[in-house]
Amino acid sequence: MTAASAPSAPSAPEAAAASTPGVTGTPGSPGAPGAGGAPVSRWQSARFRRRVSATVIFVAMVVVAVVMFYPFWYMGDNSFRNQNQFDLQSGHSLAGWTQLFQTLPVVHELVSSTIVCAAAIAIILLVSTTAGFAFAKLRYRGSGAVFLLIIAAMMVPLQSIIIPEYVNLAKFNLMSSYTGAVLVYAALGAPFATFLMATYYRGISDELIEAAVMDGLSYERTFLRIALPLSLPAIATVTVLQFIQIWDDLLVGYLFLPTNDRTITVGLAVLSSGRTTGIPPLMAGSLVSAIPAIIVYLIFQRYLIRGLTLGMGK
Amino acid sequence: MSLTADPPVRRPRRGRLARRRRLAGFLLSIPAIVLVAALLWTPIVQAVRYSMTSWNGYTAPVWIGPSAYASAFGDPIVRRVLENNALLLLAVPFAIGIPLIIAALLHEHVRGWRFFRSVYFLPTAISWVVIGMVALQFFADKGILNQLLADVGLGSVHTDFLASEYSALAALAITFIWSMIGTNTIIFLTGMATLDPTLIEAARVDGLSRRQIFFRVELPLLTRFIQFSFVITVISAFSALFSLIFVMTGGGPGLGTTTLEFFVYQAGFAQGQFGTGALYGVILFVIMIIVGIGQLRLIRTEDGEGW
């Protein structure tokens, strides 16, 4: 609400000031003092106007920042409390954190999260770089249609295929280890990653590829030695995007991972849905699960943003 | 190219090379094709097949046929769930409009705007589970919102937001809007960065107010970005909220916050009705296709351009 009213605020002095240049601009203000005075006052009002609107915008942005950051502060603040301190909303202690480590196998679940993410991302990178290069530079009969079929799979919502997926993984006994969940994550991430890589490889000149081939490299080696190193920024984008997606996912991990190999996100959601754990340990757990993703975000923000906006083709 | 200089020598070699290139292309695309075919396309075909059966996952499925869809749409429970999806669409204008305003503020590039951009985008890094857990405390009976209301003298409005059907859905929608702010703001900021500053300057010289510039000059030029964020937002509303619902409300109270995607999970895994669950999944897929065709068109118009 505060944000909504903000942009109209600076326009009020603006509208008032907008008429002023129209008056002073016309030669309707003659006289020696007026000629000297008008530009000064105009300059002053413009500067004043700009400063007022900058201040209003700044305040609005601070308000939005508080709204966006509040949950993080809330988690941190309330994780250092015991249930009684939480109810009273005063006093701090380490109770939330000790309780968390008593009720949740935090370290094991963090390891699980890491393994699942790393394995799924490895598969995604393998299939998306090779296929992306093929669809961009090594077209064959029907490759355009195959490419379209693959990126169209982006539109398949996980919920639509979750039941057959469960049946299939059970049939091949893939749910007693990380394998099933890793494969499903890899498949879900592959279409967009392939699209992203193909877009990137299209930007590499054909002449570069052909020159390498003329020099006696096979197309496969050209991909490994020339194209792959050039595509490191796109690889970073895919990695960051997928890391955050998989790290934060609940449904796949919840259904397809064995109970004692849960990821931190799944462990936390299950703990919370039991409705028996106090809020402070849950807030501590939330922070633990959020911190790796936040660190990755802070370091690779640029790539994340690029990946997001690339979805539009910009 | 020196190709035209000596065609008789090069031609056969080019032909062999082209063959090798096609073969390499085919080989390199096989892993992706196998992965996507096995784990995305096969299951969607299976889902369509399952949807026309009555199956609990253990005993043999009983074939029903397409009439399963007719009876599903006649089911008042299914209609109630679809109503929740429709109501969730009411959040979309806010999930787009608020980020549009925020992006416009950031685009003014006042002091510290890069820092603010980072803060606004931060929630996109954390999971729906974590967001849901804090939202639960925000809307709880003794939660932050009720405390805030009491603090400003509106203690009489005190409501247990998650205890009745529509207010729980509203709480879910508000949390969803909050979560989309980062993503959509970045989309619009990217869009605004593509605007030609001389155009804005020209409008300013012509005496248009900032508000007029925003609505008459900038907004029309951002149409493509608004379309894109619309698609992203609707897709998220319909297929990304499972974790949020799971943590915040569990679909309740009653069917208050059960959307189609959550209904798939409940039918399939809580009630063991694989056939019915698959059917709801197929309905969701069809809705996504309708929304997604727009997105595919957007992608294809950009096809062939570099980044």
Coordinates of C-alpha atoms in Angstrom, one line a residue:
Chain A
M1 CA 0.0 0.0 0.0
T2 CA 2.8 2.4 0.9
A3 CA 4.6 1.4 -2.2
A4 CA 1.5 2.0 -4.3
S5 CA 1.1 5.5 -3.2
A6 CA 4.8 6.4 -3.7
P7 CA 5.0 7.1 -7.4
S8 CA 2.1 9.4 -7.4
A9 CA 3.7 11.5 -4.7
P10 CA 6.6 12.8 -6.7
S11 CA 4.4 13.6 -9.6
A12 CA 2.5 16.2 -7.6
P13 CA 5.4 18.7 -7.3
E14 CA 6.3 17.7 -10.8
A15 CA 3.0 18.6 -12.2
A16 CA 3.1 21.9 -10.4
A17 CA 6.6 22.6 -11.6
A18 CA 5.8 21.5 -15.1
S19 CA 3.8 24.6 -15.7
T20 CA 6.5 26.9 -14.5
P21 CA 9.0 26.3 -17.3
G22 CA 6.2 27.0 -19.7
V23 CA 5.7 30.5 -18.2
T24 CA 9.4 31.4 -17.7
G25 CA 10.3 29.9 -21.1
T26 CA 8.1 32.4 -22.9
P27 CA 9.5 35.9 -23.3
G28 CA 6.6 37.1 -21.0
S29 CA 9.0 37.9 -18.2
P30 CA 10.9 41.0 -19.3
G31 CA 13.0 43.3 -17.3
A32 CA 16.6 43.2 -16.2
P33 CA 16.2 41.5 -12.8
G34 CA 13.7 39.0 -14.2
A35 CA 16.0 37.9 -17.0
G36 CA 18.7 37.2 -14.5
G37 CA 16.4 35.8 -11.8
A38 CA 14.3 33.4 -13.8
P39 CA 17.0 30.9 -14.8
V40 CA 18.3 30.7 -11.2
S41 CA 14.9 30.0 -9.6
R42 CA 14.1 27.5 -12.3
W43 CA 17.4 25.8 -11.7
Q44 CA 16.7 25.9 -8.0
S45 CA 13.2 24.5 -8.3
A46 CA 14.4 21.7 -10.6
R47 CA 17.1 20.7 -8.2
F48 CA 14.7 20.9 -5.3
R49 CA 12.1 18.9 -7.1
R50 CA 14.6 16.2 -8.0
R51 CA 15.8 16.1 -4.4
V52 CA 12.3 15.8 -3.0
S53 CA 11.3 13.0 -5.4
A54 CA 14.6 11.2 -4.8
T55 CA 13.9 11.3 -1.1
V56 CA 10.3 10.0 -1.5
I57 CA 11.6 7.2 -3.7
F58 CA 14.3 6.4 -1.3
V59 CA 11.8 6.2 1.6
A60 CA 9.5 4.0 -0.4
M61 CA 12.4 1.7 -1.3
V62 CA 13.4 1.4 2.4
V63 CA 9.8 0.4 3.2
V64 CA 9.8 -2.3 0.6
A65 CA 13.2 -3.5 1.8
V66 CA 11.8 -3.9 5.3
V67 CA 8.8 -5.9 4.0
M68 CA 11.1 -8.1 1.9
F69 CA 13.8 -8.6 4.6
Y70 CA 11.5 -9.0 7.6
P71 CA 11.2 -12.8 7.4
F72 CA 14.9 -13.2 7.5
W73 CA 15.2 -11.1 10.6
Y74 CA 12.2 -12.9 12.1
M75 CA 13.9 -16.3 11.6
G76 CA 17.1 -15.1 13.1
D77 CA 15.5 -13.4 16.0
N78 CA 13.2 -16.2 17.0
S79 CA 15.6 -19.1 16.4
F80 CA 17.5 -17.8 19.5
R81 CA 14.6 -18.4 21.9
N82 CA 13.0 -21.1 23.9
Q83 CA 9.3 -21.7 23.6
N84 CA 8.5 -19.6 26.6
Q85 CA 10.7 -16.7 25.3
F86 CA 8.9 -17.1 22.0
D87 CA 5.5 -16.8 23.5
L88 CA 6.5 -13.7 25.4
Q89 CA 8.5 -12.4 22.5
S90 CA 11.3 -11.3 24.8
G91 CA 14.6 -12.8 25.9
H92 CA 17.0 -14.9 23.9
S93 CA 18.8 -18.2 24.4
L94 CA 20.4 -21.0 22.3
A95 CA 17.4 -23.3 23.0
G96 CA 16.0 -23.2 19.5
W97 CA 19.3 -24.3 18.0
T98 CA 20.0 -27.1 20.5
Q99 CA 16.5 -28.4 20.0
L100 CA 16.9 -28.3 16.3
F101 CA 20.0 -30.5 16.4
Q102 CA 18.2 -32.9 18.8
T103 CA 15.1 -33.3 16.6
L104 CA 16.5 -33.2 13.1
P105 CA 19.6 -35.0 11.7
V106 CA 20.7 -31.6 10.3
V107 CA 24.2 -32.6 9.1
H108 CA 23.1 -35.8 7.4
E109 CA 20.3 -33.9 5.7
L110 CA 22.6 -31.2 4.5
V111 CA 24.9 -33.9 3.1
S112 CA 21.9 -35.5 1.4
S113 CA 20.9 -32.1 -0.1
T114 CA 24.4 -31.6 -1.4
I115 CA 24.7 -35.1 -3.0
V116 CA 21.3 -34.8 -4.6
C117 CA 22.0 -31.3 -6.0
A118 CA 25.5 -32.2 -7.2
A119 CA 24.5 -35.4 -9.0
A120 CA 21.4 -33.9 -10.6
I121 CA 23.3 -30.8 -11.8
A122 CA 26.1 -33.0 -13.2
I123 CA 23.5 -34.9 -15.3
I124 CA 21.8 -31.7 -16.3
L125 CA 25.0 -30.1 -17.5
L126 CA 26.1 -33.2 -19.4
V127 CA 22.9 -33.5 -21.4
S128 CA 22.2 -29.8 -21.8
T129 CA 25.7 -28.8 -23.1
T130 CA 25.9 -31.7 -25.6
A131 CA 22.3 -31.3 -26.8
G132 CA 22.5 -27.6 -26.8
F133 CA 25.6 -27.6 -29.0
A134 CA 24.0 -30.2 -31.3
F135 CA 20.8 -28.3 -31.7
A136 CA 22.7 -25.0 -32.3
K137 CA 25.6 -26.0 -34.4
L138 CA 25.2 -29.6 -35.6
R139 CA 21.7 -29.7 -37.0
Y140 CA 20.5 -32.9 -38.5
R141 CA 17.2 -33.9 -40.2
G142 CA 14.5 -33.5 -37.6
S143 CA 16.7 -31.8 -35.0
G144 CA 14.5 -28.7 -35.0
A145 CA 11.5 -30.8 -34.1
V146 CA 13.3 -32.7 -31.4
F147 CA 14.5 -29.4 -29.9
L148 CA 11.0 -28.1 -29.8
L149 CA 9.8 -31.4 -28.2
I150 CA 12.4 -31.0 -25.5
I151 CA 11.8 -27.4 -24.7
A152 CA 8.0 -28.0 -24.8
A153 CA 8.6 -30.4 -21.9
M154 CA 9.2 -27.3 -19.8
M155 CA 5.4 -27.0 -19.7
V156 CA 4.8 -30.4 -18.1
P157 CA 4.0 -29.6 -14.4
L158 CA 5.6 -32.0 -12.0
Q159 CA 2.2 -32.8 -10.4
S160 CA 0.9 -34.0 -13.8
I161 CA 3.4 -36.8 -14.0
I162 CA 4.1 -37.5 -10.4
I163 CA 1.9 -40.6 -10.1
P164 CA 3.3 -42.4 -13.2
E165 CA 6.8 -41.3 -12.1
Y166 CA 6.2 -42.9 -8.7
V167 CA 5.0 -46.1 -10.3
N168 CA 7.9 -46.3 -12.7
L169 CA 10.6 -45.6 -10.1
A170 CA 9.0 -48.2 -7.8
K171 CA 9.0 -50.7 -10.7
F172 CA 12.8 -50.3 -11.2
N173 CA 13.4 -50.1 -7.4
L174 CA 14.9 -46.6 -7.7
M175 CA 13.4 -45.1 -4.5
S176 CA 15.6 -46.9 -2.0
S177 CA 18.5 -44.6 -2.8
Y178 CA 19.2 -41.1 -4.2
T179 CA 18.9 -42.4 -7.8
G180 CA 15.2 -41.9 -8.4
A181 CA 15.0 -38.4 -7.0
V182 CA 18.3 -37.4 -8.8
L183 CA 16.9 -38.7 -12.2
V184 CA 13.6 -36.9 -11.8
Y185 CA 15.4 -33.6 -10.8
A186 CA 17.7 -34.0 -13.8
A187 CA 14.8 -34.6 -16.2
L188 CA 12.9 -31.6 -14.8
G189 CA 15.9 -29.3 -15.2
A190 CA 17.1 -30.6 -18.6
P191 CA 14.6 -28.8 -20.9
F192 CA 15.2 -25.3 -19.7
A193 CA 19.0 -25.9 -19.4
T194 CA 19.1 -27.3 -23.0
F195 CA 17.2 -24.2 -24.2
L196 CA 19.6 -21.9 -22.4
M197 CA 22.7 -23.7 -23.7
A198 CA 21.4 -23.8 -27.3
T199 CA 20.7 -20.1 -27.2
Y200 CA 24.2 -19.5 -25.9
Y201 CA 25.9 -21.7 -28.5
R202 CA 24.0 -20.0 -31.3
G203 CA 26.0 -16.9 -30.4
I204 CA 29.3 -18.6 -31.2
S205 CA 30.4 -18.1 -34.8
D206 CA 30.0 -21.0 -37.2
E207 CA 33.4 -20.1 -38.7
L208 CA 35.1 -20.8 -35.4
I209 CA 33.6 -24.3 -35.3
E210 CA 34.4 -25.0 -39.0
A211 CA 38.0 -23.7 -38.6
A212 CA 38.6 -26.2 -35.8
V213 CA 37.1 -29.0 -37.8
M214 CA 39.3 -28.0 -40.9
D215 CA 42.2 -28.3 -38.5
G216 CA 41.4 -31.9 -38.1
L217 CA 39.4 -32.0 -34.9
S218 CA 36.3 -34.1 -34.8
Y219 CA 33.0 -32.4 -34.1
E220 CA 32.9 -34.1 -30.7
R221 CA 36.4 -32.8 -29.8
T222 CA 35.5 -29.4 -31.2
F223 CA 32.7 -29.3 -28.7
L224 CA 34.9 -30.4 -25.8
R225 CA 37.9 -28.2 -26.6
I226 CA 36.4 -25.1 -28.2
A227 CA 32.7 -24.7 -27.4
L228 CA 32.5 -26.0 -23.9
P229 CA 35.2 -23.7 -22.4
L230 CA 33.5 -20.7 -24.2
S231 CA 30.2 -21.5 -22.6
L232 CA 31.3 -21.3 -19.0
P233 CA 29.0 -18.3 -18.2
A234 CA 26.0 -20.2 -19.4
I235 CA 27.1 -23.3 -17.5
A236 CA 27.3 -21.1 -14.4
T237 CA 23.8 -19.8 -15.0
V238 CA 22.4 -23.3 -15.4
T239 CA 24.2 -24.5 -12.2
V240 CA 23.0 -21.6 -10.0
L241 CA 19.5 -21.8 -11.3
Q242 CA 19.3 -25.6 -10.8
F243 CA 21.0 -25.5 -7.4
I244 CA 18.5 -23.2 -6.0
Q245 CA 15.6 -25.0 -7.6
I246 CA 16.6 -28.5 -6.4
W247 CA 17.9 -27.4 -3.0
D248 CA 14.5 -25.7 -2.3
D249 CA 12.3 -28.5 -3.7
L250 CA 9.9 -30.5 -1.5
L251 CA 7.7 -32.7 -3.5
V252 CA 10.2 -34.9 -5.4
G253 CA 12.4 -35.3 -2.4
Y254 CA 9.5 -36.0 -0.1
L255 CA 8.0 -38.8 -2.3
F256 CA 11.1 -40.3 -3.9
L257 CA 13.9 -40.2 -1.3
P258 CA 14.2 -42.8 1.5
T259 CA 13.1 -41.5 4.9
N260 CA 16.6 -41.5 6.4
D261 CA 18.2 -39.8 3.3
R262 CA 15.9 -36.8 3.2
T263 CA 17.2 -33.4 2.1
I264 CA 17.1 -30.5 4.6
T265 CA 14.1 -28.9 2.9
V266 CA 12.1 -32.1 3.1
G267 CA 13.2 -32.9 6.6
L268 CA 12.1 -29.4 7.7
A269 CA 8.8 -29.6 6.0
V270 CA 8.0 -32.9 7.5
L271 CA 9.1 -31.7 10.9
S272 CA 6.8 -28.6 10.6
S273 CA 3.8 -30.6 9.3
G274 CA 3.9 -32.7 12.5
R275 CA 2.8 -29.6 14.4
T276 CA 4.5 -30.9 17.5
T277 CA 7.8 -29.0 17.1
G278 CA 8.1 -25.6 18.7
I279 CA 8.6 -22.5 16.5
P280 CA 12.2 -21.6 17.6
P281 CA 13.8 -24.9 16.4
L282 CA 11.8 -24.6 13.1
M283 CA 13.1 -21.1 12.6
A284 CA 16.7 -22.3 13.3
G285 CA 16.1 -25.1 10.7
S286 CA 14.7 -22.6 8.2
L287 CA 17.9 -20.5 8.5
V288 CA 20.1 -23.6 8.1
S289 CA 18.2 -24.6 5.0
A290 CA 18.1 -21.1 3.6
I291 CA 21.8 -20.1 4.2
P292 CA 23.4 -22.2 1.4
A293 CA 21.0 -21.0 -1.2
I294 CA 21.4 -17.4 0.0
I295 CA 25.2 -17.7 -0.2
V296 CA 25.0 -19.1 -3.7
Y297 CA 22.6 -16.3 -4.6
L298 CA 24.8 -13.6 -3.2
I299 CA 27.9 -14.9 -5.0
F300 CA 26.3 -15.7 -8.4
Q301 CA 23.4 -13.2 -8.4
R302 CA 24.5 -12.0 -11.9
Y303 CA 24.1 -15.5 -13.4
L304 CA 20.8 -16.1 -11.7
I305 CA 19.4 -12.9 -13.0
R306 CA 20.7 -13.6 -16.5
G307 CA 19.2 -17.0 -16.5
L308 CA 15.8 -15.7 -15.4
T309 CA 15.7 -13.0 -18.0
L310 CA 17.0 -15.3 -20.7
G311 CA 13.7 -17.1 -20.5
M312 CA 12.3 -14.2 -22.4
G313 CA 15.0 -14.4 -25.0
K314 CA 16.6 -11.1 -23.9
Chain B
M1 CA 34.5 -18.1 -48.0
S2 CA 36.9 -19.7 -50.3
L3 CA 34.3 -22.3 -51.1
T4 CA 33.4 -20.8 -54.5
A5 CA 37.0 -20.6 -55.5
D6 CA 37.6 -24.3 -56.0
P7 CA 34.3 -26.1 -55.8
P8 CA 35.4 -29.3 -57.6
V9 CA 38.0 -30.1 -54.9
R10 CA 35.9 -29.0 -51.8
R11 CA 32.5 -30.4 -52.6
P12 CA 33.0 -34.1 -51.8
R13 CA 34.9 -33.2 -48.7
R14 CA 32.1 -30.9 -47.6
G15 CA 29.6 -33.7 -48.2
R16 CA 31.5 -36.1 -46.0
L17 CA 32.0 -33.4 -43.3
A18 CA 28.3 -32.5 -43.4
R19 CA 27.5 -36.2 -42.9
R20 CA 29.9 -36.3 -40.0
R21 CA 28.4 -33.2 -38.5
R22 CA 24.9 -34.5 -38.7
L23 CA 26.0 -37.8 -37.1
A24 CA 27.8 -36.0 -34.3
G25 CA 24.8 -33.8 -33.7
F26 CA 22.6 -36.8 -33.4
L27 CA 24.9 -38.6 -31.1
L28 CA 25.4 -35.6 -28.8
S29 CA 21.6 -35.0 -28.5
I30 CA 20.9 -38.6 -27.5
P31 CA 21.4 -38.3 -23.8
A32 CA 19.0 -35.4 -23.5
I33 CA 16.4 -37.1 -25.7
V34 CA 16.6 -40.3 -23.6
L35 CA 16.3 -38.4 -20.3
V36 CA 13.4 -36.3 -21.4
A37 CA 11.6 -39.1 -23.2
A38 CA 11.9 -41.5 -20.3
L39 CA 11.1 -39.2 -17.4
L40 CA 8.9 -36.5 -18.9
W41 CA 7.1 -37.7 -22.1
T42 CA 6.5 -41.3 -21.2
P43 CA 4.9 -40.4 -17.8
I44 CA 2.6 -37.8 -19.3
V45 CA 1.3 -40.5 -21.8
Q46 CA 1.0 -42.9 -18.9
A47 CA -0.9 -40.3 -16.9
V48 CA -3.5 -39.9 -19.6
R49 CA -3.9 -43.7 -19.6
Y50 CA -4.1 -43.9 -15.8
S51 CA -6.6 -41.1 -15.7
M52 CA -9.2 -43.2 -17.4
T53 CA -8.9 -46.0 -14.9
S54 CA -9.9 -46.7 -11.3
W55 CA -6.7 -47.8 -9.7
N56 CA -5.4 -47.9 -6.1
G57 CA -1.8 -48.7 -7.2
Y58 CA -1.9 -52.3 -5.9
T59 CA -4.8 -54.3 -7.5
A60 CA -5.3 -54.4 -11.2
P61 CA -6.6 -51.1 -12.7
V62 CA -10.2 -51.1 -13.9
W63 CA -10.8 -49.3 -17.2
I64 CA -13.4 -46.5 -17.1
G65 CA -12.7 -44.6 -20.3
P66 CA -13.1 -40.9 -21.1
S67 CA -16.3 -40.8 -19.0
A68 CA -14.0 -40.5 -16.0
Y69 CA -13.5 -36.9 -17.1
A70 CA -17.2 -36.2 -17.4
S71 CA -17.8 -37.5 -13.9
A72 CA -14.8 -35.6 -12.5
F73 CA -16.2 -32.3 -13.8
G74 CA -19.6 -33.2 -12.3
D75 CA -18.0 -33.7 -8.9
P76 CA -18.7 -30.8 -6.5
I77 CA -15.4 -31.4 -4.8
V78 CA -13.5 -31.0 -8.0
R79 CA -15.4 -27.8 -8.8
R80 CA -14.6 -26.5 -5.4
V81 CA -10.9 -27.1 -6.0
L82 CA -11.1 -25.5 -9.5
E83 CA -12.8 -22.5 -7.8
N84 CA -9.7 -22.2 -5.6
N85 CA -7.5 -22.1 -8.6
A86 CA -9.7 -19.4 -10.2
L87 CA -9.7 -17.4 -7.0
L88 CA -5.9 -17.6 -6.9
L89 CA -5.9 -15.9 -10.3
L90 CA -7.1 -12.8 -8.5
A91 CA -3.7 -12.5 -7.0
V92 CA -2.0 -12.3 -10.4
P93 CA -2.7 -8.5 -11.0
F94 CA -1.1 -7.7 -7.7
A95 CA 1.8 -10.1 -8.3
I96 CA 2.5 -8.2 -11.5
G97 CA 1.4 -4.6 -10.6
I98 CA 3.4 -4.3 -7.3
P99 CA 6.7 -5.4 -8.9
L100 CA 6.0 -3.0 -11.8
I101 CA 5.8 -0.1 -9.4
I102 CA 8.9 -1.3 -7.5
A103 CA 10.8 -1.7 -10.7
A104 CA 9.8 1.8 -11.7
L105 CA 11.2 3.1 -8.4
L106 CA 14.4 1.2 -8.8
H107 CA 14.8 2.4 -12.4
E108 CA 15.0 6.0 -11.1
H109 CA 18.5 4.9 -9.9
V110 CA 18.4 6.9 -6.7
R111 CA 21.2 6.3 -4.2
G112 CA 21.6 2.6 -3.1
W113 CA 19.3 1.1 -5.8
R114 CA 21.6 -1.8 -6.4
F115 CA 21.5 -2.7 -2.7
F116 CA 17.8 -2.5 -2.7
R117 CA 17.6 -4.7 -5.8
S118 CA 19.6 -7.4 -4.1
V119 CA 17.4 -7.3 -1.0
Y120 CA 14.2 -7.5 -3.1
F121 CA 15.5 -10.4 -5.0
L122 CA 16.8 -12.3 -2.0
P123 CA 13.5 -14.2 -1.3
T124 CA 13.8 -15.9 -4.6
A125 CA 16.7 -17.9 -3.2
I126 CA 14.8 -19.4 -0.3
S127 CA 12.3 -22.3 -0.5
W128 CA 8.6 -22.2 -0.3
V129 CA 8.9 -24.4 2.8
V130 CA 10.8 -21.7 4.6
I131 CA 8.5 -18.9 3.3
G132 CA 5.5 -21.0 4.3
M133 CA 6.9 -21.5 7.8
V134 CA 7.4 -17.7 8.4
A135 CA 4.0 -17.0 6.7
L136 CA 2.4 -19.4 9.1
Q137 CA 3.7 -17.3 12.0
F138 CA 2.6 -14.1 10.3
F139 CA -1.0 -15.2 9.9
A140 CA -1.3 -17.3 13.0
D141 CA -3.9 -16.6 15.7
K142 CA -1.3 -15.1 18.0
G143 CA 0.8 -14.1 15.0
I144 CA 2.6 -11.1 13.7
L145 CA -0.3 -9.7 11.7
N146 CA -2.8 -9.8 14.6
Q147 CA -0.2 -8.2 16.8
L148 CA 0.3 -5.4 14.2
L149 CA -3.4 -4.9 14.0
A150 CA -3.6 -4.6 17.8
D151 CA -0.7 -2.2 17.8
V152 CA -2.4 0.3 15.5
G153 CA -5.6 0.0 17.4
L154 CA -7.4 -2.4 15.2
G155 CA -7.4 -5.2 17.8
S156 CA -11.1 -5.7 17.1
V157 CA -10.3 -7.0 13.6
H158 CA -8.4 -9.9 15.2
T159 CA -8.9 -12.9 13.0
D160 CA -7.5 -16.4 12.9
F161 CA -6.8 -16.1 9.2
L162 CA -5.9 -19.7 8.7
A163 CA -9.0 -21.0 10.4
S164 CA -11.6 -20.2 7.8
E165 CA -11.6 -21.3 4.2
Y166 CA -11.5 -18.0 2.3
S167 CA -9.3 -16.1 4.6
A168 CA -6.8 -19.0 4.5
L169 CA -6.8 -18.8 0.7
A170 CA -6.3 -15.1 1.0
A171 CA -3.4 -15.6 3.3
L172 CA -1.9 -18.1 0.8
A173 CA -2.4 -15.6 -2.0
I174 CA -0.8 -12.8 -0.1
T175 CA 2.2 -15.0 0.6
F176 CA 2.4 -15.9 -3.0
I177 CA 2.3 -12.2 -4.1
W178 CA 5.1 -11.5 -1.7
S179 CA 7.2 -14.3 -3.1
M180 CA 6.7 -13.2 -6.7
I181 CA 8.0 -9.7 -6.1
G182 CA 11.7 -10.5 -6.6
T183 CA 11.2 -12.5 -9.8
N184 CA 8.8 -10.1 -11.5
T185 CA 10.7 -7.0 -10.4
I186 CA 13.8 -8.3 -12.1
I187 CA 11.9 -9.1 -15.3
F188 CA 10.5 -5.5 -15.4
L189 CA 13.9 -4.0 -14.5
T190 CA 15.4 -5.9 -17.4
G191 CA 12.6 -4.5 -19.6
M192 CA 13.1 -1.0 -18.4
A193 CA 16.8 -1.2 -19.2
T194 CA 15.9 -1.9 -22.8
L195 CA 14.0 1.4 -23.0
D196 CA 15.6 4.1 -25.1
P197 CA 16.4 7.0 -22.7
T198 CA 16.2 9.6 -25.4
L199 CA 12.6 8.7 -25.9
I200 CA 11.9 9.3 -22.2
E201 CA 13.8 12.5 -22.4
A202 CA 11.8 13.6 -25.4
A203 CA 8.6 13.0 -23.6
R204 CA 9.9 15.0 -20.6
V205 CA 10.8 17.9 -22.9
D206 CA 7.3 17.7 -24.4
G207 CA 6.1 18.4 -20.9
L208 CA 4.7 15.0 -19.8
S209 CA 4.7 14.4 -16.1
R210 CA 6.5 11.4 -14.7
R211 CA 3.2 9.6 -14.3
Q212 CA 2.2 10.3 -17.9
I213 CA 5.6 9.1 -19.1
F214 CA 5.2 5.9 -17.2
F215 CA 1.7 5.1 -18.4
R216 CA 1.8 6.5 -22.0
V217 CA 5.4 5.8 -23.0
E218 CA 7.1 3.2 -20.8
L219 CA 4.2 0.8 -20.1
P220 CA 3.3 0.2 -23.8
L221 CA 7.0 -0.6 -24.5
L222 CA 7.0 -3.1 -21.7
T223 CA 4.1 -5.2 -23.1
R224 CA 6.3 -8.2 -23.9
F225 CA 7.8 -8.3 -20.5
I226 CA 4.4 -8.0 -18.8
Q227 CA 3.2 -10.9 -20.9
F228 CA 6.2 -13.0 -19.9
S229 CA 5.7 -12.2 -16.2
F230 CA 2.0 -13.0 -16.5
V231 CA 2.8 -16.5 -17.9
I232 CA 5.5 -17.1 -15.2
T233 CA 3.1 -15.9 -12.5
V234 CA 0.1 -18.0 -13.6
I235 CA 2.3 -21.1 -13.9
S236 CA 3.7 -20.5 -10.4
A237 CA 0.3 -20.0 -9.0
F238 CA -1.0 -23.2 -10.4
S239 CA 2.0 -25.5 -10.1
A240 CA 4.6 -24.2 -7.7
L241 CA 2.6 -23.7 -4.5
F242 CA 2.5 -27.4 -3.4
S243 CA 5.2 -26.8 -0.7
L244 CA 3.6 -23.6 0.5
I245 CA 0.2 -25.3 0.9
F246 CA 1.8 -28.3 2.5
V247 CA 3.5 -26.2 5.2
M248 CA 0.9 -23.4 5.7
T249 CA -2.5 -25.2 5.6
G250 CA -2.2 -28.8 4.4
G251 CA -5.0 -27.9 2.0
G252 CA -7.4 -26.9 4.7
P253 CA -9.4 -25.8 6.4
G254 CA -11.9 -28.1 4.6
L255 CA -11.0 -27.7 1.0
G256 CA -10.2 -24.0 1.5
T257 CA -6.7 -24.0 0.1
T258 CA -6.7 -27.2 -1.9
T259 CA -5.7 -26.2 -5.4
L260 CA -5.5 -28.6 -8.3
E261 CA -1.8 -29.4 -7.8
F262 CA -2.4 -30.2 -4.2
F263 CA -5.4 -32.3 -5.0
V264 CA -3.3 -34.5 -7.2
Y265 CA -1.0 -35.2 -4.3
Q266 CA -4.0 -35.8 -1.9
A267 CA -5.8 -38.1 -4.2
G268 CA -2.8 -40.1 -5.3
F269 CA -0.7 -40.3 -2.2
A270 CA -3.0 -39.6 0.8
Q271 CA -6.0 -41.5 -0.5
G272 CA -4.2 -43.9 -2.8
Q273 CA -6.4 -43.2 -5.8
F274 CA -3.8 -43.3 -8.6
G275 CA -6.4 -43.1 -11.4
T276 CA -8.2 -40.1 -10.0
G277 CA -4.9 -38.3 -9.1
A278 CA -3.6 -38.8 -12.6
L279 CA -6.8 -37.4 -14.0
Y280 CA -6.4 -34.2 -12.0
G281 CA -2.8 -34.0 -13.1
V282 CA -3.9 -34.2 -16.8
I283 CA -6.4 -31.4 -16.2
L284 CA -3.6 -29.3 -14.7
F285 CA -1.4 -30.1 -17.7
V286 CA -4.1 -29.0 -20.2
I287 CA -4.4 -25.7 -18.3
M288 CA -0.7 -25.3 -18.4
I289 CA -0.6 -25.9 -22.1
I290 CA -3.2 -23.2 -22.7
V291 CA -1.2 -20.7 -20.6
G292 CA 2.2 -22.0 -21.9
I293 CA 1.3 -21.6 -25.6
G294 CA 1.8 -17.9 -25.1
Q295 CA 5.2 -18.5 -23.6
L296 CA 6.3 -20.8 -26.4
R297 CA 5.2 -18.1 -28.9
L298 CA 7.4 -15.6 -27.0
I299 CA 10.4 -18.0 -27.1
R300 CA 9.9 -18.7 -30.8
T301 CA 9.8 -15.1 -31.8
E302 CA 13.2 -14.8 -30.2
D303 CA 14.5 -18.0 -31.7
G304 CA 17.7 -17.4 -33.7
E305 CA 18.9 -14.5 -31.7
G306 CA 21.9 -14.7 -29.4
W307 CA 21.7 -13.6 -25.9

